[in-house]
PDB file of C-alpha atoms in Angstrom:
ATOM      1  CA  MET A   1     -17.021  -7.436 -46.952  1.00  0.00           C
ATOM      2  CA  GLN A   2     -13.713  -8.147 -48.693  1.00  0.00           C
ATOM      3  CA  ARG A   3     -10.635  -7.142 -46.798  1.00  0.00           C
ATOM      4  CA  VAL A   4      -7.134  -8.585 -46.930  1.00  0.00           C
ATOM      5  CA  ASN A   5      -8.437 -11.539 -48.925  1.00  0.00           C
ATOM      6  CA  HIS A   6     -10.785 -12.577 -46.115  1.00  0.00           C
ATOM      7  CA  THR A   7     -14.558 -12.297 -45.805  1.00  0.00           C
ATOM      8  CA  LEU A   8     -14.584 -10.797 -42.353  1.00  0.00           C
ATOM      9  CA  LEU A   9     -17.532 -11.369 -40.062  1.00  0.00           C
ATOM     10  CA  THR A  10     -19.948  -8.544 -39.404  1.00  0.00           C
ATOM     11  CA  GLU A  11     -21.995 -10.346 -36.755  1.00  0.00           C
ATOM     12  CA  PHE A  12     -21.929 -13.271 -34.351  1.00  0.00           C
ATOM     13  CA  ILE A  13     -24.601 -15.699 -33.206  1.00  0.00           C
ATOM     14  CA  LEU A  14     -24.649 -16.428 -29.490  1.00  0.00           C
ATOM     15  CA  THR A  15     -25.970 -19.951 -29.019  1.00  0.00           C
ATOM     16  CA  GLY A  16     -26.897 -19.345 -25.371  1.00  0.00           C
ATOM     17  CA  ILE A  17     -26.986 -22.071 -22.764  1.00  0.00           C
ATOM     18  CA  PRO A  18     -28.281 -25.575 -23.553  1.00  0.00           C
ATOM     19  CA  TYR A  19     -31.703 -26.368 -22.083  1.00  0.00           C
ATOM     20  CA  PRO A  20     -34.632 -28.767 -22.582  1.00  0.00           C
ATOM     21  CA  PRO A  21     -37.242 -27.118 -24.865  1.00  0.00           C
ATOM     22  CA  ARG A  22     -40.019 -27.811 -22.352  1.00  0.00           C
ATOM     23  CA  LEU A  23     -38.276 -25.496 -19.858  1.00  0.00           C
ATOM     24  CA  ARG A  24     -38.092 -22.530 -22.234  1.00  0.00           C
ATOM     25  CA  THR A  25     -40.902 -20.522 -20.614  1.00  0.00           C
ATOM     26  CA  LEU A  26     -39.761 -21.363 -17.092  1.00  0.00           C
ATOM     27  CA  LEU A  27     -36.188 -20.260 -17.838  1.00  0.00           C
ATOM     28  CA  PHE A  28     -37.429 -17.068 -19.486  1.00  0.00           C
ATOM     29  CA  VAL A  29     -39.465 -16.168 -16.396  1.00  0.00           C
ATOM     30  CA  PHE A  30     -36.590 -17.167 -14.092  1.00  0.00           C
ATOM     31  CA  PHE A  31     -33.918 -15.025 -15.759  1.00  0.00           C
ATOM     32  CA  LEU A  32     -36.302 -12.125 -16.329  1.00  0.00           C
ATOM     33  CA  SER A  33     -37.167 -12.199 -12.622  1.00  0.00           C
ATOM     34  CA  ILE A  34     -33.473 -12.409 -11.723  1.00  0.00           C
ATOM     35  CA  TYR A  35     -32.751  -9.351 -13.869  1.00  0.00           C
ATOM     36  CA  ILE A  36     -35.622  -7.247 -12.511  1.00  0.00           C
ATOM     37  CA  LEU A  37     -34.859  -8.142  -8.887  1.00  0.00           C
ATOM     38  CA  THR A  38     -31.149  -7.474  -9.449  1.00  0.00           C
ATOM     39  CA  GLN A  39     -31.843  -3.991 -10.759  1.00  0.00           C
ATOM     40  CA  LEU A  40     -34.383  -3.165  -8.050  1.00  0.00           C
ATOM     41  CA  GLY A  41     -32.270  -4.590  -5.206  1.00  0.00           C
ATOM     42  CA  ASN A  42     -29.080  -2.797  -6.216  1.00  0.00           C
ATOM     43  CA  LEU A  43     -30.967   0.412  -6.947  1.00  0.00           C
ATOM     44  CA  LEU A  44     -32.492   0.231  -3.473  1.00  0.00           C
ATOM     45  CA  ILE A  45     -29.043  -0.090  -1.883  1.00  0.00           C
ATOM     46  CA  LEU A  46     -27.712   2.736  -4.054  1.00  0.00           C
ATOM     47  CA  VAL A  47     -30.571   5.061  -3.064  1.00  0.00           C
ATOM     48  CA  THR A  48     -30.323   4.063   0.605  1.00  0.00           C
ATOM     49  CA  VAL A  49     -26.587   4.743   0.789  1.00  0.00           C
ATOM     50  CA  TRP A  50     -26.946   8.026  -1.104  1.00  0.00           C
ATOM     51  CA  THR A  51     -29.865   9.430   0.920  1.00  0.00           C
ATOM     52  CA  ASP A  52     -28.954   8.267   4.416  1.00  0.00           C
ATOM     53  CA  PRO A  53     -26.614  10.790   6.088  1.00  0.00           C
ATOM     54  CA  GLN A  54     -25.205   8.095   8.382  1.00  0.00           C
ATOM     55  CA  LEU A  55     -24.054   5.947   5.453  1.00  0.00           C
ATOM     56  CA  HIS A  56     -23.086   8.002   2.418  1.00  0.00           C
ATOM     57  CA  ALA A  57     -20.014   9.567   4.055  1.00  0.00           C
ATOM     58  CA  ARG A  58     -18.616   6.283   5.398  1.00  0.00           C
ATOM     59  CA  PRO A  59     -15.990   4.450   3.274  1.00  0.00           C
ATOM     60  CA  MET A  60     -17.558   0.998   3.625  1.00  0.00           C
ATOM     61  CA  TYR A  61     -20.851   2.222   2.187  1.00  0.00           C
ATOM     62  CA  ILE A  62     -19.213   4.299  -0.518  1.00  0.00           C
ATOM     63  CA  PHE A  63     -17.672   1.029  -1.732  1.00  0.00           C
ATOM     64  CA  LEU A  64     -21.020  -0.741  -1.343  1.00  0.00           C
ATOM     65  CA  GLY A  65     -22.738   1.893  -3.491  1.00  0.00           C
ATOM     66  CA  VAL A  66     -20.099   1.491  -6.203  1.00  0.00           C
ATOM     67  CA  LEU A  67     -20.534  -2.296  -6.020  1.00  0.00           C
ATOM     68  CA  SER A  68     -24.287  -1.924  -6.564  1.00  0.00           C
ATOM     69  CA  LEU A  69     -23.652   0.261  -9.613  1.00  0.00           C
ATOM     70  CA  ILE A  70     -21.257  -2.348 -11.056  1.00  0.00           C
ATOM     71  CA  ASP A  71     -23.730  -5.175 -10.417  1.00  0.00           C
ATOM     72  CA  MET A  72     -26.465  -3.285 -12.257  1.00  0.00           C
ATOM     73  CA  GLY A  73     -24.097  -2.755 -15.180  1.00  0.00           C
ATOM     74  CA  ILE A  74     -22.888  -6.353 -15.456  1.00  0.00           C
ATOM     75  CA  SER A  75     -26.435  -7.683 -15.220  1.00  0.00           C
ATOM     76  CA  SER A  76     -27.655  -5.257 -17.924  1.00  0.00           C
ATOM     77  CA  ILE A  77     -24.833  -6.222 -20.287  1.00  0.00           C
ATOM     78  CA  ILE A  78     -25.465  -9.969 -20.122  1.00  0.00           C
ATOM     79  CA  VAL A  79     -28.858 -11.031 -18.770  1.00  0.00           C
ATOM     80  CA  PRO A  80     -31.364  -9.298 -21.148  1.00  0.00           C
ATOM     81  CA  ARG A  81     -29.899 -10.940 -24.270  1.00  0.00           C
ATOM     82  CA  LEU A  82     -29.669 -14.277 -22.465  1.00  0.00           C
ATOM     83  CA  THR A  83     -33.323 -13.951 -21.462  1.00  0.00           C
ATOM     84  CA  MET A  84     -34.546 -13.098 -24.963  1.00  0.00           C
ATOM     85  CA  ASN A  85     -32.975 -16.267 -26.357  1.00  0.00           C
ATOM     86  CA  PHE A  86     -35.612 -18.228 -24.436  1.00  0.00           C
ATOM     87  CA  ARG A  87     -38.516 -16.421 -26.135  1.00  0.00           C
ATOM     88  CA  SER A  88     -37.574 -16.095 -29.796  1.00  0.00           C
ATOM     89  CA  ALA A  89     -35.228 -17.371 -32.437  1.00  0.00           C
ATOM     90  CA  ILE A  90     -31.586 -16.633 -31.701  1.00  0.00           C
ATOM     91  CA  LYS A  91     -30.794 -13.156 -33.009  1.00  0.00           C
ATOM     92  CA  PRO A  92     -27.272 -12.234 -34.125  1.00  0.00           C
ATOM     93  CA  ILE A  93     -25.188  -9.639 -32.331  1.00  0.00           C
ATOM     94  CA  LEU A  94     -23.294  -7.133 -34.456  1.00  0.00           C
ATOM     95  CA  PHE A  95     -19.507  -7.317 -34.471  1.00  0.00           C
ATOM     96  CA  ALA A  96     -19.319  -3.907 -32.767  1.00  0.00           C
ATOM     97  CA  GLY A  97     -21.886  -5.077 -30.212  1.00  0.00           C
ATOM     98  CA  CYS A  98     -19.758  -8.113 -29.430  1.00  0.00           C
ATOM     99  CA  VAL A  99     -16.697  -5.893 -28.956  1.00  0.00           C
ATOM    100  CA  ALA A 100     -18.657  -3.596 -26.638  1.00  0.00           C
ATOM    101  CA  GLN A 101     -20.060  -6.504 -24.614  1.00  0.00           C
ATOM    102  CA  LEU A 102     -16.630  -8.057 -24.098  1.00  0.00           C
ATOM    103  CA  TYR A 103     -15.082  -4.702 -23.192  1.00  0.00           C
ATOM    104  CA  PHE A 104     -17.719  -3.643 -20.685  1.00  0.00           C
ATOM    105  CA  TYR A 105     -17.898  -7.074 -19.081  1.00  0.00           C
ATOM    106  CA  HIS A 106     -14.149  -7.170 -18.434  1.00  0.00           C
ATOM    107  CA  PHE A 107     -14.089  -3.476 -17.522  1.00  0.00           C
ATOM    108  CA  LEU A 108     -16.785  -3.888 -14.866  1.00  0.00           C
ATOM    109  CA  GLY A 109     -15.620  -7.362 -13.832  1.00  0.00           C
ATOM    110  CA  SER A 110     -12.042  -6.308 -13.135  1.00  0.00           C
ATOM    111  CA  THR A 111     -13.259  -3.138 -11.411  1.00  0.00           C
ATOM    112  CA  GLN A 112     -15.305  -5.411  -9.169  1.00  0.00           C
ATOM    113  CA  CYS A 113     -12.192  -7.466  -8.373  1.00  0.00           C
ATOM    114  CA  PHE A 114     -10.310  -4.326  -7.348  1.00  0.00           C
ATOM    115  CA  LEU A 115     -13.310  -3.110  -5.348  1.00  0.00           C
ATOM    116  CA  TYR A 116     -13.566  -6.358  -3.378  1.00  0.00           C
ATOM    117  CA  THR A 117      -9.902  -5.895  -2.447  1.00  0.00           C
ATOM    118  CA  LEU A 118     -10.561  -2.331  -1.277  1.00  0.00           C
ATOM    119  CA  MET A 119     -13.536  -3.515   0.769  1.00  0.00           C
ATOM    120  CA  ALA A 120     -11.360  -6.163   2.449  1.00  0.00           C
ATOM    121  CA  TYR A 121      -8.688  -3.563   3.219  1.00  0.00           C
ATOM    122  CA  ASP A 122     -11.353  -1.254   4.631  1.00  0.00           C
ATOM    123  CA  ARG A 123     -12.602  -4.041   6.960  1.00  0.00           C
ATOM    124  CA  TYR A 124      -8.990  -4.803   7.949  1.00  0.00           C
ATOM    125  CA  LEU A 125      -8.428  -1.195   9.023  1.00  0.00           C
ATOM    126  CA  ALA A 126     -11.801  -0.974  10.792  1.00  0.00           C
ATOM    127  CA  ILE A 127     -11.231  -4.135  12.861  1.00  0.00           C
ATOM    128  CA  CYS A 128      -7.447  -4.295  13.259  1.00  0.00           C
ATOM    129  CA  ARG A 129      -6.754  -0.540  13.486  1.00  0.00           C
ATOM    130  CA  PRO A 130     -10.017   0.832  14.958  1.00  0.00           C
ATOM    131  CA  LEU A 131      -8.485   3.866  16.675  1.00  0.00           C
ATOM    132  CA  ARG A 132      -6.659   5.047  13.556  1.00  0.00           C
ATOM    133  CA  TYR A 133      -9.371   3.983  11.100  1.00  0.00           C
ATOM    134  CA  PRO A 134     -11.013   7.457  10.793  1.00  0.00           C
ATOM    135  CA  VAL A 135      -7.613   8.906   9.867  1.00  0.00           C
ATOM    136  CA  LEU A 136      -6.377   6.096   7.635  1.00  0.00           C
ATOM    137  CA  MET A 137      -9.600   5.634   5.633  1.00  0.00           C
ATOM    138  CA  THR A 138     -11.447   8.888   5.032  1.00  0.00           C
ATOM    139  CA  ALA A 139     -14.403   9.438   2.716  1.00  0.00           C
ATOM    140  CA  LYS A 140     -12.140  11.393   0.348  1.00  0.00           C
ATOM    141  CA  LEU A 141      -9.536   8.621   0.225  1.00  0.00           C
ATOM    142  CA  SER A 142     -12.176   5.933  -0.333  1.00  0.00           C
ATOM    143  CA  THR A 143     -13.602   7.953  -3.220  1.00  0.00           C
ATOM    144  CA  LEU A 144     -10.128   8.268  -4.771  1.00  0.00           C
ATOM    145  CA  LEU A 145      -9.499   4.529  -4.332  1.00  0.00           C
ATOM    146  CA  ALA A 146     -12.845   3.683  -5.933  1.00  0.00           C
ATOM    147  CA  SER A 147     -12.020   6.032  -8.829  1.00  0.00           C
ATOM    148  CA  GLY A 148      -8.671   4.283  -9.238  1.00  0.00           C
ATOM    149  CA  ALA A 149     -10.478   0.940  -9.431  1.00  0.00           C
ATOM    150  CA  TRP A 150     -12.664   2.317 -12.255  1.00  0.00           C
ATOM    151  CA  VAL A 151      -9.616   3.557 -14.185  1.00  0.00           C
ATOM    152  CA  ALA A 152      -7.681   0.298 -13.729  1.00  0.00           C
ATOM    153  CA  GLY A 153     -10.747  -1.706 -14.759  1.00  0.00           C
ATOM    154  CA  SER A 154     -11.192   0.398 -17.883  1.00  0.00           C
ATOM    155  CA  ILE A 155      -7.574  -0.179 -18.907  1.00  0.00           C
ATOM    156  CA  HIS A 156      -7.907  -3.915 -18.307  1.00  0.00           C
ATOM    157  CA  GLY A 157     -11.131  -4.111 -20.341  1.00  0.00           C
ATOM    158  CA  ALA A 158      -9.627  -2.133 -23.215  1.00  0.00           C
ATOM    159  CA  LEU A 159      -6.517  -4.350 -23.266  1.00  0.00           C
ATOM    160  CA  GLN A 160      -8.581  -7.532 -23.458  1.00  0.00           C
ATOM    161  CA  ALA A 161     -10.919  -6.173 -26.137  1.00  0.00           C
ATOM    162  CA  ILE A 162      -8.071  -4.874 -28.328  1.00  0.00           C
ATOM    163  CA  LEU A 163      -6.089  -8.114 -28.066  1.00  0.00           C
ATOM    164  CA  THR A 164      -9.150 -10.247 -28.840  1.00  0.00           C
ATOM    165  CA  PHE A 165     -10.496  -8.304 -31.809  1.00  0.00           C
ATOM    166  CA  ARG A 166      -7.206  -7.416 -33.470  1.00  0.00           C
ATOM    167  CA  LEU A 167      -7.371 -10.961 -34.887  1.00  0.00           C
ATOM    168  CA  PRO A 168      -9.258 -11.680 -38.136  1.00  0.00           C
ATOM    169  CA  TYR A 169     -12.613 -13.440 -37.838  1.00  0.00           C
ATOM    170  CA  CYS A 170     -13.581 -14.920 -41.196  1.00  0.00           C
ATOM    171  CA  GLY A 171     -14.941 -18.390 -40.503  1.00  0.00           C
ATOM    172  CA  PRO A 172     -18.013 -19.645 -38.632  1.00  0.00           C
ATOM    173  CA  ASN A 173     -19.789 -17.040 -36.556  1.00  0.00           C
ATOM    174  CA  ARG A 174     -21.517 -19.206 -33.941  1.00  0.00           C
ATOM    175  CA  VAL A 175     -20.191 -18.389 -30.471  1.00  0.00           C
ATOM    176  CA  ASP A 176     -20.790 -21.436 -28.300  1.00  0.00           C
ATOM    177  CA  TYR A 177     -21.622 -19.307 -25.268  1.00  0.00           C
ATOM    178  CA  PHE A 178     -24.337 -16.961 -24.008  1.00  0.00           C
ATOM    179  CA  PHE A 179     -22.256 -13.782 -24.332  1.00  0.00           C
ATOM    180  CA  CYS A 180     -19.125 -12.560 -26.089  1.00  0.00           C
ATOM    181  CA  ASP A 181     -16.284 -13.640 -23.829  1.00  0.00           C
ATOM    182  CA  ILE A 182     -12.618 -14.167 -24.609  1.00  0.00           C
ATOM    183  CA  PRO A 183     -12.290 -17.987 -24.649  1.00  0.00           C
ATOM    184  CA  ALA A 184     -15.435 -18.527 -26.734  1.00  0.00           C
ATOM    185  CA  VAL A 185     -14.663 -15.756 -29.259  1.00  0.00           C
ATOM    186  CA  LEU A 186     -11.010 -16.735 -29.718  1.00  0.00           C
ATOM    187  CA  ARG A 187     -12.077 -20.183 -30.927  1.00  0.00           C
ATOM    188  CA  LEU A 188     -13.522 -18.500 -34.035  1.00  0.00           C
ATOM    189  CA  ALA A 189     -10.398 -16.540 -34.980  1.00  0.00           C
ATOM    190  CA  CYS A 190      -8.731 -17.224 -38.345  1.00  0.00           C
ATOM    191  CA  ALA A 191      -5.242 -16.937 -36.848  1.00  0.00           C
ATOM    192  CA  ASP A 192      -3.013 -18.434 -34.205  1.00  0.00           C
ATOM    193  CA  THR A 193      -4.385 -17.513 -30.760  1.00  0.00           C
ATOM    194  CA  THR A 194      -1.504 -18.831 -28.642  1.00  0.00           C
ATOM    195  CA  VAL A 195      -0.239 -15.355 -27.751  1.00  0.00           C
ATOM    196  CA  ASN A 196      -3.760 -14.170 -26.907  1.00  0.00           C
ATOM    197  CA  GLU A 197      -4.402 -17.161 -24.688  1.00  0.00           C
ATOM    198  CA  LEU A 198      -1.108 -16.646 -22.888  1.00  0.00           C
ATOM    199  CA  VAL A 199      -1.667 -12.909 -22.361  1.00  0.00           C
ATOM    200  CA  THR A 200      -5.232 -13.527 -21.190  1.00  0.00           C
ATOM    201  CA  PHE A 201      -4.053 -16.180 -18.751  1.00  0.00           C
ATOM    202  CA  VAL A 202      -1.272 -13.958 -17.376  1.00  0.00           C
ATOM    203  CA  ASP A 203      -3.292 -10.726 -17.293  1.00  0.00           C
ATOM    204  CA  ILE A 204      -6.455 -12.129 -15.730  1.00  0.00           C
ATOM    205  CA  GLY A 205      -4.377 -14.492 -13.588  1.00  0.00           C
ATOM    206  CA  VAL A 206      -2.396 -11.578 -12.154  1.00  0.00           C
ATOM    207  CA  VAL A 207      -5.565  -9.573 -11.443  1.00  0.00           C
ATOM    208  CA  VAL A 208      -7.426 -12.488  -9.846  1.00  0.00           C
ATOM    209  CA  ALA A 209      -4.449 -13.921  -7.947  1.00  0.00           C
ATOM    210  CA  SER A 210      -3.197 -10.580  -6.616  1.00  0.00           C
ATOM    211  CA  CYS A 211      -6.648  -9.379  -5.560  1.00  0.00           C
ATOM    212  CA  PHE A 212      -7.558 -12.705  -3.969  1.00  0.00           C
ATOM    213  CA  SER A 213      -4.191 -12.910  -2.156  1.00  0.00           C
ATOM    214  CA  LEU A 214      -4.606  -9.424  -0.706  1.00  0.00           C
ATOM    215  CA  ILE A 215      -8.161 -10.275   0.379  1.00  0.00           C
ATOM    216  CA  LEU A 216      -6.929 -13.505   1.969  1.00  0.00           C
ATOM    217  CA  LEU A 217      -4.135 -11.713   3.834  1.00  0.00           C
ATOM    218  CA  SER A 218      -6.580  -9.075   5.057  1.00  0.00           C
ATOM    219  CA  TYR A 219      -8.952 -11.691   6.418  1.00  0.00           C
ATOM    220  CA  ILE A 220      -6.202 -13.690   8.101  1.00  0.00           C
ATOM    221  CA  GLN A 221      -5.363 -10.549  10.063  1.00  0.00           C
ATOM    222  CA  ILE A 222      -9.055  -9.852  10.665  1.00  0.00           C
ATOM    223  CA  ILE A 223      -9.693 -13.352  12.042  1.00  0.00           C
ATOM    224  CA  ARG A 224      -6.698 -13.018  14.359  1.00  0.00           C
ATOM    225  CA  ALA A 225      -8.039  -9.703  15.629  1.00  0.00           C
ATOM    226  CA  ILE A 226     -11.564 -11.088  16.073  1.00  0.00           C
ATOM    227  CA  LEU A 227     -10.295 -14.047  18.106  1.00  0.00           C
ATOM    228  CA  ARG A 228      -8.652 -11.578  20.499  1.00  0.00           C
ATOM    229  CA  ILE A 229     -11.994  -9.898  21.206  1.00  0.00           C
ATOM    230  CA  ARG A 230     -13.012 -10.908  24.720  1.00  0.00           C
ATOM    231  CA  THR A 231     -16.803 -10.688  24.492  1.00  0.00           C
ATOM    232  CA  ALA A 232     -18.887 -13.153  22.516  1.00  0.00           C
ATOM    233  CA  ASP A 233     -21.154 -10.336  21.310  1.00  0.00           C
ATOM    234  CA  GLY A 234     -18.168  -8.410  19.980  1.00  0.00           C
ATOM    235  CA  ARG A 235     -16.897 -11.437  18.085  1.00  0.00           C
ATOM    236  CA  ARG A 236     -20.360 -12.095  16.680  1.00  0.00           C
ATOM    237  CA  ARG A 237     -20.725  -8.518  15.428  1.00  0.00           C
ATOM    238  CA  ALA A 238     -17.266  -8.553  13.845  1.00  0.00           C
ATOM    239  CA  PHE A 239     -17.874 -11.875  12.095  1.00  0.00           C
ATOM    240  CA  SER A 240     -21.283 -10.648  10.911  1.00  0.00           C
ATOM    241  CA  THR A 241     -19.728  -7.515   9.428  1.00  0.00           C
ATOM    242  CA  CYS A 242     -17.175  -9.522   7.435  1.00  0.00           C
ATOM    243  CA  GLY A 243     -19.296 -12.580   6.689  1.00  0.00           C
ATOM    244  CA  ALA A 244     -21.207 -10.893   3.875  1.00  0.00           C
ATOM    245  CA  HIS A 245     -18.026  -9.858   2.107  1.00  0.00           C
ATOM    246  CA  VAL A 246     -16.432 -13.319   2.423  1.00  0.00           C
ATOM    247  CA  THR A 247     -19.579 -14.945   0.991  1.00  0.00           C
ATOM    248  CA  VAL A 248     -19.675 -12.617  -2.013  1.00  0.00           C
ATOM    249  CA  VAL A 249     -15.947 -12.939  -2.726  1.00  0.00           C
ATOM    250  CA  THR A 250     -16.162 -16.744  -2.674  1.00  0.00           C
ATOM    251  CA  VAL A 251     -19.158 -16.866  -5.018  1.00  0.00           C
ATOM    252  CA  TYR A 252     -17.417 -14.447  -7.416  1.00  0.00           C
ATOM    253  CA  TYR A 253     -13.795 -15.610  -7.504  1.00  0.00           C
ATOM    254  CA  VAL A 254     -14.189 -19.388  -7.657  1.00  0.00           C
ATOM    255  CA  PRO A 255     -16.161 -19.420 -10.969  1.00  0.00           C
ATOM    256  CA  CYS A 256     -13.851 -16.775 -12.484  1.00  0.00           C
ATOM    257  CA  ALA A 257     -10.774 -18.831 -11.654  1.00  0.00           C
ATOM    258  CA  PHE A 258     -12.440 -21.926 -13.125  1.00  0.00           C
ATOM    259  CA  ILE A 259     -13.208 -20.146 -16.431  1.00  0.00           C
ATOM    260  CA  TYR A 260     -10.083 -18.100 -17.114  1.00  0.00           C
ATOM    261  CA  LEU A 261      -7.206 -19.885 -15.408  1.00  0.00           C
ATOM    262  CA  ARG A 262      -7.405 -23.039 -17.533  1.00  0.00           C
ATOM    263  CA  PRO A 263      -5.882 -21.949 -20.877  1.00  0.00           C
ATOM    264  CA  GLY A 264      -6.770 -23.971 -23.952  1.00  0.00           C
ATOM    265  CA  THR A 265      -9.643 -25.861 -22.335  1.00  0.00           C
ATOM    266  CA  ASN A 266     -13.296 -25.902 -23.363  1.00  0.00           C
ATOM    267  CA  SER A 267     -15.531 -27.377 -20.694  1.00  0.00           C
ATOM    268  CA  PRO A 268     -19.341 -27.540 -20.925  1.00  0.00           C
ATOM    269  CA  LEU A 269     -19.300 -26.374 -17.298  1.00  0.00           C
ATOM    270  CA  ASP A 270     -17.838 -22.998 -18.314  1.00  0.00           C
ATOM    271  CA  GLY A 271     -21.277 -21.655 -19.218  1.00  0.00           C
ATOM    272  CA  ALA A 272     -22.766 -22.753 -15.900  1.00  0.00           C
ATOM    273  CA  ALA A 273     -19.818 -21.241 -14.017  1.00  0.00           C
ATOM    274  CA  ALA A 274     -20.153 -17.969 -15.952  1.00  0.00           C
ATOM    275  CA  LEU A 275     -23.736 -17.563 -14.729  1.00  0.00           C
ATOM    276  CA  PHE A 276     -22.409 -16.836 -11.237  1.00  0.00           C
ATOM    277  CA  PRO A 277     -20.418 -13.621 -11.909  1.00  0.00           C
ATOM    278  CA  THR A 278     -22.857 -12.435 -14.596  1.00  0.00           C
ATOM    279  CA  ALA A 279     -26.298 -13.199 -13.112  1.00  0.00           C
ATOM    280  CA  ILE A 280     -26.206 -14.885  -9.708  1.00  0.00           C
ATOM    281  CA  THR A 281     -23.692 -12.705  -7.836  1.00  0.00           C
ATOM    282  CA  PRO A 282     -25.295  -9.376  -8.893  1.00  0.00           C
ATOM    283  CA  PHE A 283     -28.632 -10.801  -7.726  1.00  0.00           C
ATOM    284  CA  LEU A 284     -27.284 -12.087  -4.392  1.00  0.00           C
ATOM    285  CA  ASN A 285     -25.267  -9.011  -3.404  1.00  0.00           C
ATOM    286  CA  PRO A 286     -28.255  -6.865  -2.316  1.00  0.00           C
ATOM    287  CA  LEU A 287     -29.726  -9.789  -0.357  1.00  0.00           C
ATOM    288  CA  ILE A 288     -26.442 -10.603   1.367  1.00  0.00           C
ATOM    289  CA  TYR A 289     -25.582  -7.019   2.245  1.00  0.00           C
ATOM    290  CA  THR A 290     -29.074  -6.130   3.494  1.00  0.00           C
ATOM    291  CA  LEU A 291     -29.978  -9.322   5.328  1.00  0.00           C
ATOM    292  CA  ARG A 292     -26.578  -9.581   7.077  1.00  0.00           C
ATOM    293  CA  ASN A 293     -25.896  -5.875   7.620  1.00  0.00           C
ATOM    294  CA  GLN A 294     -27.740  -4.304  10.525  1.00  0.00           C
ATOM    295  CA  GLU A 295     -26.811  -0.729   9.573  1.00  0.00           C
ATOM    296  CA  VAL A 296     -28.251  -1.093   6.056  1.00  0.00           C
ATOM    297  CA  LYS A 297     -31.454  -2.583   7.466  1.00  0.00           C
ATOM    298  CA  LEU A 298     -31.795   0.316   9.917  1.00  0.00           C
ATOM    299  CA  ALA A 299     -31.161   2.815   7.123  1.00  0.00           C
ATOM    300  CA  LEU A 300     -33.875   1.154   5.017  1.00  0.00           C
ATOM    301  CA  LYS A 301     -36.298   1.437   7.942  1.00  0.00           C
ATOM    302  CA  ARG A 302     -35.423   5.112   8.371  1.00  0.00           C
ATOM    303  CA  MET A 303     -35.955   5.773   4.668  1.00  0.00           C
ATOM    304  CA  ILE A 304     -39.289   3.927   4.583  1.00  0.00           C
ATOM    305  CA  GLY A 305     -40.367   5.668   7.790  1.00  0.00           C
ATOM    306  CA  GLY A 306     -39.471   9.049   6.298  1.00  0.00           C
ATOM    307  CA  LEU A 307     -41.516   8.313   3.166  1.00  0.00           C
ATOM    308  CA  ARG A 308     -44.532   7.292   5.277  1.00  0.00           C
ATOM    309  CA  THR A 309     -44.232  10.487   7.307  1.00  0.00           C
ATOM    310  CA  LYS A 310     -44.165  12.607   4.145  1.00  0.00           C
ATOM    311  CA  ASN A 311     -47.210  10.792   2.778  1.00  0.00           C
ATOM    312  CA  LYS A 312     -49.157  11.431   5.975  1.00  0.00           C
ATOM    313  CA  VAL A 313     -48.302  15.114   5.839  1.00  0.00           C
TER     314      VAL A 313
END
C-alpha cells in the first residue's frame, strides 16, 4: 500500500517468547492449561458472587466480580495467541488486530490498577472505620466507583493506542515480543519516538505511582488499626482479609513497573516480566481469593450444596 511515499505495514509478526524446541509441546500444554483454568476459576468467582445473596450486594465482592471479569478479558486477549505459537508456524497479526490488542490490554490493565486502589480503600474503610463503613461504602457507590474505573481505563487505553499508531510503520514488521505492547511496537516506527516514550513514561508512571501510593497509604493505616486489635483471633482475621489483596497487588505492580518505568531500555527480561500481569496474575487471582477468603469458600459450599439439592429433587 503506497501512502505518503511509504509502504506502510498491514500486519505484524509476533515472535513470541524464546524457548528450547524440545519444550514446545510442554509449553503449549502449560499455557493452554493456564488459560482454561483462568477462565474457569474467574467464571466460578463471578457466578458465585452474582448468585449468592450474601455477597453480590457487598462492595468488596462487587469489586471482586469486576476483577474476575477483567482477568478473563486480559487472559483472552493475550494467552490464546501466545499458546498457538507453540503449535504451528508463527502467524501474522493484522495491523488492526495489533491496534485492538494494545488498546484492550491497556484499557483492562489500567482499569485493574484503578480497581486495586478501590479495593484497598474499601478494606481501609471496613477495618479503620467499621461503624461508618455501611454508610460510607454502599453497594450503589461501589458500583459507581467501578464504573468510573472502566471509563478511566478506556480513556487511558485509547490515549496509548492513538499515540502509538499515529506514527508511520514502514520498515520491518517483526515485533520482538509475544503481544503488541507499546515498547516493542515503537521500536518498529519509521519516525522519532522520543515524545511517545516520554508520554508513555509519564502517563503510565502517573497511573502506577498514584494507584500504588494510595494503596500503600491505605495499608499503612490498616496495619496500624490491626495492631490496635486486642485479640489474636481478630488480628488474624483482619490480616487474612487483606493478605490476598496485598499478594495480588505485589505480583501485578512490580512487573508493570519493571516494564514501563524504564524508558528507552530493551531487556530480555521484559517478556518474562510481562507474563505476570498477562497470564500468571489472572490465573492466581481466583486461587488467592478463594483459598484465603472464608466467605467465598462458604458461598461456594452453599452454591454446590444448592445444586446437589436440586439434583436430588
